[in-house]
Amino acid sequence: MKNDRRQSEESKSAPSAEEILLDVEERMEKAIQVLKDNLAGIRTGRASAGLVDTLKVEAYGSLCPLKQLASVSTPEPNQIVIRPFDPNTLKAIEKAIQSSDLGLNPQNDGRIIRLIIPPLSMEVRKKLVARVKELCEEAKVAIRNIRRDGNKMVDQAEKAKVLSEDEAKHLRDEIQDLTKKFEDQANELAKAREKDILEG
């Protein structure tokens, strides 16, 4: 009797197949989004708003992403223009750019900030490509960790008799398919960014 009660409690706490798959997929999508954001912050030889969008600026007593404080445009292929919504944040934005690892020198005319994107040397390009590979690898490690967590949930559900042995096997295969799909996405994103860096 006691065992039956424990089993029914376990099956209540164990997630269903749909819940497990949804959790795994959502978390893998987040890992890809983090990779996209990180890759957007790596500069190529061309100006791109993504380079500074997520830059954190100390303003109004907290750290805000630059895109909440200013409009960012690229009027020329080698120039970024940052126009603060509030002129009082100009200095804070300038400081954030200087202390970032972008290696760019902001030109502040009292109203807007201009960033001139210098052409990249081959040595710098190689370093940036190496960084892209690192970020891609980090994303793939995150995806594999999510796969591991998903498989643990499958084991739990199987043990709690929420899933049969066949269902559990099928679910593990589906988690593996998701892992492959998102790892491929990470590789494609990295490859596209490398191409931008080497050709930009």
PDB file of C-alpha atoms in Angstrom:
ATOM      1  CA  MET A   1       0.000   0.000   0.000  1.00  0.00           C
ATOM      2  CA  LYS A   2       2.786   2.366   0.983  1.00  0.00           C
ATOM      3  CA  ASN A   3       4.601   1.609  -2.282  1.00  0.00           C
ATOM      4  CA  ASP A   4       1.498   2.292  -4.334  1.00  0.00           C
ATOM      5  CA  ARG A   5       1.069   5.660  -2.647  1.00  0.00           C
ATOM      6  CA  ARG A   6       4.708   6.552  -3.249  1.00  0.00           C
ATOM      7  CA  GLN A   7       4.418   5.579  -6.885  1.00  0.00           C
ATOM      8  CA  SER A   8       1.324   7.698  -7.429  1.00  0.00           C
ATOM      9  CA  GLU A   9       3.079  10.662  -5.770  1.00  0.00           C
ATOM     10  CA  GLU A  10       6.100  10.147  -8.016  1.00  0.00           C
ATOM     11  CA  SER A  11       3.923  10.005 -11.120  1.00  0.00           C
ATOM     12  CA  LYS A  12       2.254  13.267 -10.082  1.00  0.00           C
ATOM     13  CA  SER A  13       5.617  15.034  -9.824  1.00  0.00           C
ATOM     14  CA  ALA A  14       7.102  13.493 -12.998  1.00  0.00           C
ATOM     15  CA  PRO A  15       6.637  15.612 -16.161  1.00  0.00           C
ATOM     16  CA  SER A  16       4.815  14.273 -19.225  1.00  0.00           C
ATOM     17  CA  ALA A  17       6.537  13.579 -22.564  1.00  0.00           C
ATOM     18  CA  GLU A  18       5.151  16.842 -24.028  1.00  0.00           C
ATOM     19  CA  GLU A  19       6.358  18.878 -21.042  1.00  0.00           C
ATOM     20  CA  ILE A  20       9.841  17.404 -21.257  1.00  0.00           C
ATOM     21  CA  LEU A  21      10.133  18.040 -25.013  1.00  0.00           C
ATOM     22  CA  LEU A  22       8.767  21.574 -24.702  1.00  0.00           C
ATOM     23  CA  ASP A  23      11.170  22.400 -21.864  1.00  0.00           C
ATOM     24  CA  VAL A  24      14.160  21.036 -23.800  1.00  0.00           C
ATOM     25  CA  GLU A  25      13.208  22.864 -27.014  1.00  0.00           C
ATOM     26  CA  GLU A  26      12.561  26.215 -25.270  1.00  0.00           C
ATOM     27  CA  ARG A  27      15.870  26.077 -23.419  1.00  0.00           C
ATOM     28  CA  MET A  28      17.792  25.132 -26.580  1.00  0.00           C
ATOM     29  CA  GLU A  29      16.144  28.042 -28.437  1.00  0.00           C
ATOM     30  CA  LYS A  30      17.331  30.360 -25.649  1.00  0.00           C
ATOM     31  CA  ALA A  31      20.894  29.035 -26.005  1.00  0.00           C
ATOM     32  CA  ILE A  32      20.747  29.867 -29.739  1.00  0.00           C
ATOM     33  CA  GLN A  33      19.374  33.355 -28.968  1.00  0.00           C
ATOM     34  CA  VAL A  34      22.280  33.998 -26.576  1.00  0.00           C
ATOM     35  CA  LEU A  35      24.682  32.904 -29.330  1.00  0.00           C
ATOM     36  CA  LYS A  36      22.981  35.248 -31.850  1.00  0.00           C
ATOM     37  CA  ASP A  37      23.275  38.187 -29.427  1.00  0.00           C
ATOM     38  CA  ASN A  38      26.930  37.399 -28.694  1.00  0.00           C
ATOM     39  CA  LEU A  39      27.795  37.041 -32.388  1.00  0.00           C
ATOM     40  CA  ALA A  40      26.061  40.344 -33.200  1.00  0.00           C
ATOM     41  CA  GLY A  41      28.467  42.016 -30.764  1.00  0.00           C
ATOM     42  CA  ILE A  42      31.532  40.809 -32.680  1.00  0.00           C
ATOM     43  CA  ARG A  43      32.638  43.414 -35.136  1.00  0.00           C
ATOM     44  CA  THR A  44      33.305  42.854 -38.789  1.00  0.00           C
ATOM     45  CA  GLY A  45      34.759  45.387 -41.186  1.00  0.00           C
ATOM     46  CA  ARG A  46      31.257  46.794 -41.698  1.00  0.00           C
ATOM     47  CA  ALA A  47      29.210  48.990 -39.386  1.00  0.00           C
ATOM     48  CA  SER A  48      26.254  47.254 -37.767  1.00  0.00           C
ATOM     49  CA  ALA A  49      23.837  48.412 -35.073  1.00  0.00           C
ATOM     50  CA  GLY A  50      24.094  44.943 -33.508  1.00  0.00           C
ATOM     51  CA  LEU A  51      27.641  45.815 -32.525  1.00  0.00           C
ATOM     52  CA  VAL A  52      26.479  48.244 -29.826  1.00  0.00           C
ATOM     53  CA  ASP A  53      22.780  47.361 -29.300  1.00  0.00           C
ATOM     54  CA  THR A  54      23.357  45.133 -26.281  1.00  0.00           C
ATOM     55  CA  LEU A  55      26.149  47.243 -24.786  1.00  0.00           C
ATOM     56  CA  LYS A  56      25.321  47.926 -21.118  1.00  0.00           C
ATOM     57  CA  VAL A  57      25.299  51.583 -20.093  1.00  0.00           C
ATOM     58  CA  GLU A  58      25.220  52.879 -16.520  1.00  0.00           C
ATOM     59  CA  ALA A  59      22.250  55.266 -16.573  1.00  0.00           C
ATOM     60  CA  TYR A  60      19.477  56.263 -14.171  1.00  0.00           C
ATOM     61  CA  GLY A  61      21.115  54.218 -11.411  1.00  0.00           C
ATOM     62  CA  SER A  62      21.140  50.897 -13.262  1.00  0.00           C
ATOM     63  CA  LEU A  63      22.696  49.118 -16.242  1.00  0.00           C
ATOM     64  CA  CYS A  64      20.571  49.514 -19.373  1.00  0.00           C
ATOM     65  CA  PRO A  65      21.114  48.079 -22.863  1.00  0.00           C
ATOM     66  CA  LEU A  66      22.119  50.890 -25.222  1.00  0.00           C
ATOM     67  CA  LYS A  67      19.108  50.307 -27.487  1.00  0.00           C
ATOM     68  CA  GLN A  68      16.825  51.449 -24.618  1.00  0.00           C
ATOM     69  CA  LEU A  69      18.697  54.754 -24.345  1.00  0.00           C
ATOM     70  CA  ALA A  70      19.418  55.728 -27.942  1.00  0.00           C
ATOM     71  CA  SER A  71      18.614  55.146 -31.582  1.00  0.00           C
ATOM     72  CA  VAL A  72      21.446  53.519 -33.494  1.00  0.00           C
ATOM     73  CA  SER A  73      21.901  53.931 -37.231  1.00  0.00           C
ATOM     74  CA  THR A  74      24.550  53.146 -39.837  1.00  0.00           C
ATOM     75  CA  PRO A  75      24.496  56.022 -42.345  1.00  0.00           C
ATOM     76  CA  GLU A  76      27.666  54.697 -44.024  1.00  0.00           C
ATOM     77  CA  PRO A  77      29.215  51.208 -44.300  1.00  0.00           C
ATOM     78  CA  ASN A  78      31.998  52.178 -41.877  1.00  0.00           C
ATOM     79  CA  GLN A  79      30.077  54.446 -39.487  1.00  0.00           C
ATOM     80  CA  ILE A  80      27.667  53.995 -36.574  1.00  0.00           C
ATOM     81  CA  VAL A  81      25.694  56.984 -35.264  1.00  0.00           C
ATOM     82  CA  ILE A  82      24.232  56.843 -31.756  1.00  0.00           C
ATOM     83  CA  ARG A  83      21.550  59.424 -30.975  1.00  0.00           C
ATOM     84  CA  PRO A  84      20.521  59.394 -27.262  1.00  0.00           C
ATOM     85  CA  PHE A  85      16.843  59.943 -26.456  1.00  0.00           C
ATOM     86  CA  ASP A  86      18.017  61.954 -23.441  1.00  0.00           C
ATOM     87  CA  PRO A  87      21.128  64.153 -24.045  1.00  0.00           C
ATOM     88  CA  ASN A  88      22.089  63.667 -20.375  1.00  0.00           C
ATOM     89  CA  THR A  89      23.042  60.046 -21.104  1.00  0.00           C
ATOM     90  CA  LEU A  90      25.596  61.011 -23.784  1.00  0.00           C
ATOM     91  CA  LYS A  91      28.596  60.880 -21.428  1.00  0.00           C
ATOM     92  CA  ALA A  92      27.490  57.552 -19.912  1.00  0.00           C
ATOM     93  CA  ILE A  93      27.131  56.035 -23.406  1.00  0.00           C
ATOM     94  CA  GLU A  94      30.554  57.330 -24.416  1.00  0.00           C
ATOM     95  CA  LYS A  95      32.081  55.834 -21.251  1.00  0.00           C
ATOM     96  CA  ALA A  96      30.421  52.441 -21.866  1.00  0.00           C
ATOM     97  CA  ILE A  97      31.880  52.310 -25.396  1.00  0.00           C
ATOM     98  CA  GLN A  98      35.361  53.254 -24.162  1.00  0.00           C
ATOM     99  CA  SER A  99      35.348  50.597 -21.436  1.00  0.00           C
ATOM    100  CA  SER A 100      33.908  47.871 -23.714  1.00  0.00           C
ATOM    101  CA  ASP A 101      36.124  45.463 -25.641  1.00  0.00           C
ATOM    102  CA  LEU A 102      34.991  46.894 -29.000  1.00  0.00           C
ATOM    103  CA  GLY A 103      38.252  48.779 -29.414  1.00  0.00           C
ATOM    104  CA  LEU A 104      36.432  51.770 -30.957  1.00  0.00           C
ATOM    105  CA  ASN A 105      37.013  55.450 -30.250  1.00  0.00           C
ATOM    106  CA  PRO A 106      33.703  57.352 -29.798  1.00  0.00           C
ATOM    107  CA  GLN A 107      33.486  60.868 -31.266  1.00  0.00           C
ATOM    108  CA  ASN A 108      31.070  62.919 -29.158  1.00  0.00           C
ATOM    109  CA  ASP A 109      29.875  66.229 -30.621  1.00  0.00           C
ATOM    110  CA  GLY A 110      27.583  67.058 -27.695  1.00  0.00           C
ATOM    111  CA  ARG A 111      24.452  65.705 -29.446  1.00  0.00           C
ATOM    112  CA  ILE A 112      25.396  62.397 -31.007  1.00  0.00           C
ATOM    113  CA  ILE A 113      28.217  59.884 -30.886  1.00  0.00           C
ATOM    114  CA  ARG A 114      29.899  58.705 -34.058  1.00  0.00           C
ATOM    115  CA  LEU A 115      31.874  55.483 -34.250  1.00  0.00           C
ATOM    116  CA  ILE A 116      34.163  54.984 -37.215  1.00  0.00           C
ATOM    117  CA  ILE A 117      34.743  51.299 -37.912  1.00  0.00           C
ATOM    118  CA  PRO A 118      38.340  50.914 -39.090  1.00  0.00           C
ATOM    119  CA  PRO A 119      39.163  48.168 -41.574  1.00  0.00           C
ATOM    120  CA  LEU A 120      40.256  44.974 -39.830  1.00  0.00           C
ATOM    121  CA  SER A 121      43.794  43.656 -40.163  1.00  0.00           C
ATOM    122  CA  MET A 122      44.193  39.957 -40.988  1.00  0.00           C
ATOM    123  CA  GLU A 123      45.543  39.337 -37.492  1.00  0.00           C
ATOM    124  CA  VAL A 124      42.463  40.921 -35.872  1.00  0.00           C
ATOM    125  CA  ARG A 125      40.179  38.978 -38.230  1.00  0.00           C
ATOM    126  CA  LYS A 126      41.814  35.708 -37.154  1.00  0.00           C
ATOM    127  CA  LYS A 127      41.326  36.588 -33.474  1.00  0.00           C
ATOM    128  CA  LEU A 128      37.669  37.428 -34.088  1.00  0.00           C
ATOM    129  CA  VAL A 129      37.114  34.157 -35.963  1.00  0.00           C
ATOM    130  CA  ALA A 130      38.662  32.291 -33.003  1.00  0.00           C
ATOM    131  CA  ARG A 131      36.222  34.106 -30.687  1.00  0.00           C
ATOM    132  CA  VAL A 132      33.283  33.115 -32.917  1.00  0.00           C
ATOM    133  CA  LYS A 133      34.399  29.464 -32.685  1.00  0.00           C
ATOM    134  CA  GLU A 134      34.586  29.777 -28.865  1.00  0.00           C
ATOM    135  CA  LEU A 135      31.087  31.244 -28.653  1.00  0.00           C
ATOM    136  CA  CYS A 136      29.743  28.512 -30.940  1.00  0.00           C
ATOM    137  CA  GLU A 137      31.365  25.826 -28.777  1.00  0.00           C
ATOM    138  CA  GLU A 138      29.879  27.412 -25.616  1.00  0.00           C
ATOM    139  CA  ALA A 139      26.410  27.310 -27.193  1.00  0.00           C
ATOM    140  CA  LYS A 140      26.862  23.654 -28.171  1.00  0.00           C
ATOM    141  CA  VAL A 141      27.989  22.756 -24.632  1.00  0.00           C
ATOM    142  CA  ALA A 142      24.865  24.511 -23.277  1.00  0.00           C
ATOM    143  CA  ILE A 143      22.704  22.547 -25.740  1.00  0.00           C
ATOM    144  CA  ARG A 144      24.314  19.248 -24.680  1.00  0.00           C
ATOM    145  CA  ASN A 145      23.764  20.097 -21.006  1.00  0.00           C
ATOM    146  CA  ILE A 146      20.089  20.701 -21.783  1.00  0.00           C
ATOM    147  CA  ARG A 147      19.974  17.292 -23.534  1.00  0.00           C
ATOM    148  CA  ARG A 148      21.437  15.709 -20.392  1.00  0.00           C
ATOM    149  CA  ASP A 149      18.795  17.414 -18.205  1.00  0.00           C
ATOM    150  CA  GLY A 150      16.059  16.287 -20.600  1.00  0.00           C
ATOM    151  CA  ASN A 151      17.261  12.681 -20.497  1.00  0.00           C
ATOM    152  CA  LYS A 152      17.289  12.821 -16.682  1.00  0.00           C
ATOM    153  CA  MET A 153      13.645  13.938 -16.750  1.00  0.00           C
ATOM    154  CA  VAL A 154      12.859  11.019 -19.098  1.00  0.00           C
ATOM    155  CA  ASP A 155      14.510   8.595 -16.647  1.00  0.00           C
ATOM    156  CA  GLN A 156      12.441  10.109 -13.831  1.00  0.00           C
ATOM    157  CA  ALA A 157       9.199   9.791 -15.789  1.00  0.00           C
ATOM    158  CA  GLU A 158      10.031   6.202 -16.774  1.00  0.00           C
ATOM    159  CA  LYS A 159      10.831   5.291 -13.157  1.00  0.00           C
ATOM    160  CA  ALA A 160       7.557   6.869 -12.009  1.00  0.00           C
ATOM    161  CA  LYS A 161       5.736   4.778 -14.663  1.00  0.00           C
ATOM    162  CA  VAL A 162       4.490   7.932 -16.435  1.00  0.00           C
ATOM    163  CA  LEU A 163       6.271   6.651 -19.561  1.00  0.00           C
ATOM    164  CA  SER A 164       6.659   3.086 -20.793  1.00  0.00           C
ATOM    165  CA  GLU A 165      10.106   1.829 -21.797  1.00  0.00           C
ATOM    166  CA  ASP A 166       9.247   2.308 -25.495  1.00  0.00           C
ATOM    167  CA  GLU A 167       7.917   5.826 -24.932  1.00  0.00           C
ATOM    168  CA  ALA A 168      11.038   6.746 -22.970  1.00  0.00           C
ATOM    169  CA  LYS A 169      13.291   5.433 -25.758  1.00  0.00           C
ATOM    170  CA  HIS A 170      11.281   7.345 -28.370  1.00  0.00           C
ATOM    171  CA  LEU A 171      11.501  10.529 -26.268  1.00  0.00           C
ATOM    172  CA  ARG A 172      15.286  10.203 -25.884  1.00  0.00           C
ATOM    173  CA  ASP A 173      15.531   9.896 -29.686  1.00  0.00           C
ATOM    174  CA  GLU A 174      13.439  13.064 -30.086  1.00  0.00           C
ATOM    175  CA  ILE A 175      15.683  14.925 -27.612  1.00  0.00           C
ATOM    176  CA  GLN A 176      18.716  13.760 -29.628  1.00  0.00           C
ATOM    177  CA  ASP A 177      17.076  15.050 -32.845  1.00  0.00           C
ATOM    178  CA  LEU A 178      16.513  18.449 -31.195  1.00  0.00           C
ATOM    179  CA  THR A 179      20.121  18.488 -29.999  1.00  0.00           C
ATOM    180  CA  LYS A 180      21.361  17.860 -33.536  1.00  0.00           C
ATOM    181  CA  LYS A 181      19.000  20.490 -35.003  1.00  0.00           C
ATOM    182  CA  PHE A 182      20.167  23.211 -32.594  1.00  0.00           C
ATOM    183  CA  GLU A 183      23.859  22.268 -32.839  1.00  0.00           C
ATOM    184  CA  ASP A 184      23.537  22.583 -36.629  1.00  0.00           C
ATOM    185  CA  GLN A 185      21.930  26.018 -36.162  1.00  0.00           C
ATOM    186  CA  ALA A 186      24.837  27.087 -33.939  1.00  0.00           C
ATOM    187  CA  ASN A 187      27.333  25.921 -36.592  1.00  0.00           C
ATOM    188  CA  GLU A 188      25.481  27.782 -39.370  1.00  0.00           C
ATOM    189  CA  LEU A 189      25.335  31.023 -37.360  1.00  0.00           C
ATOM    190  CA  ALA A 190      29.048  30.794 -36.583  1.00  0.00           C
ATOM    191  CA  LYS A 191      29.939  30.020 -40.201  1.00  0.00           C
ATOM    192  CA  ALA A 192      27.952  33.031 -41.458  1.00  0.00           C
ATOM    193  CA  ARG A 193      29.633  35.310 -38.904  1.00  0.00           C
ATOM    194  CA  GLU A 194      33.098  34.011 -39.814  1.00  0.00           C
ATOM    195  CA  LYS A 195      32.362  34.751 -43.461  1.00  0.00           C
ATOM    196  CA  ASP A 196      31.303  38.342 -42.518  1.00  0.00           C
ATOM    197  CA  ILE A 197      34.537  38.822 -40.556  1.00  0.00           C
ATOM    198  CA  LEU A 198      36.819  37.458 -43.264  1.00  0.00           C
ATOM    199  CA  GLU A 199      35.104  39.283 -46.125  1.00  0.00           C
ATOM    200  CA  GLY A 200      33.833  42.441 -44.358  1.00  0.00           C
TER     201      GLY A 200
END
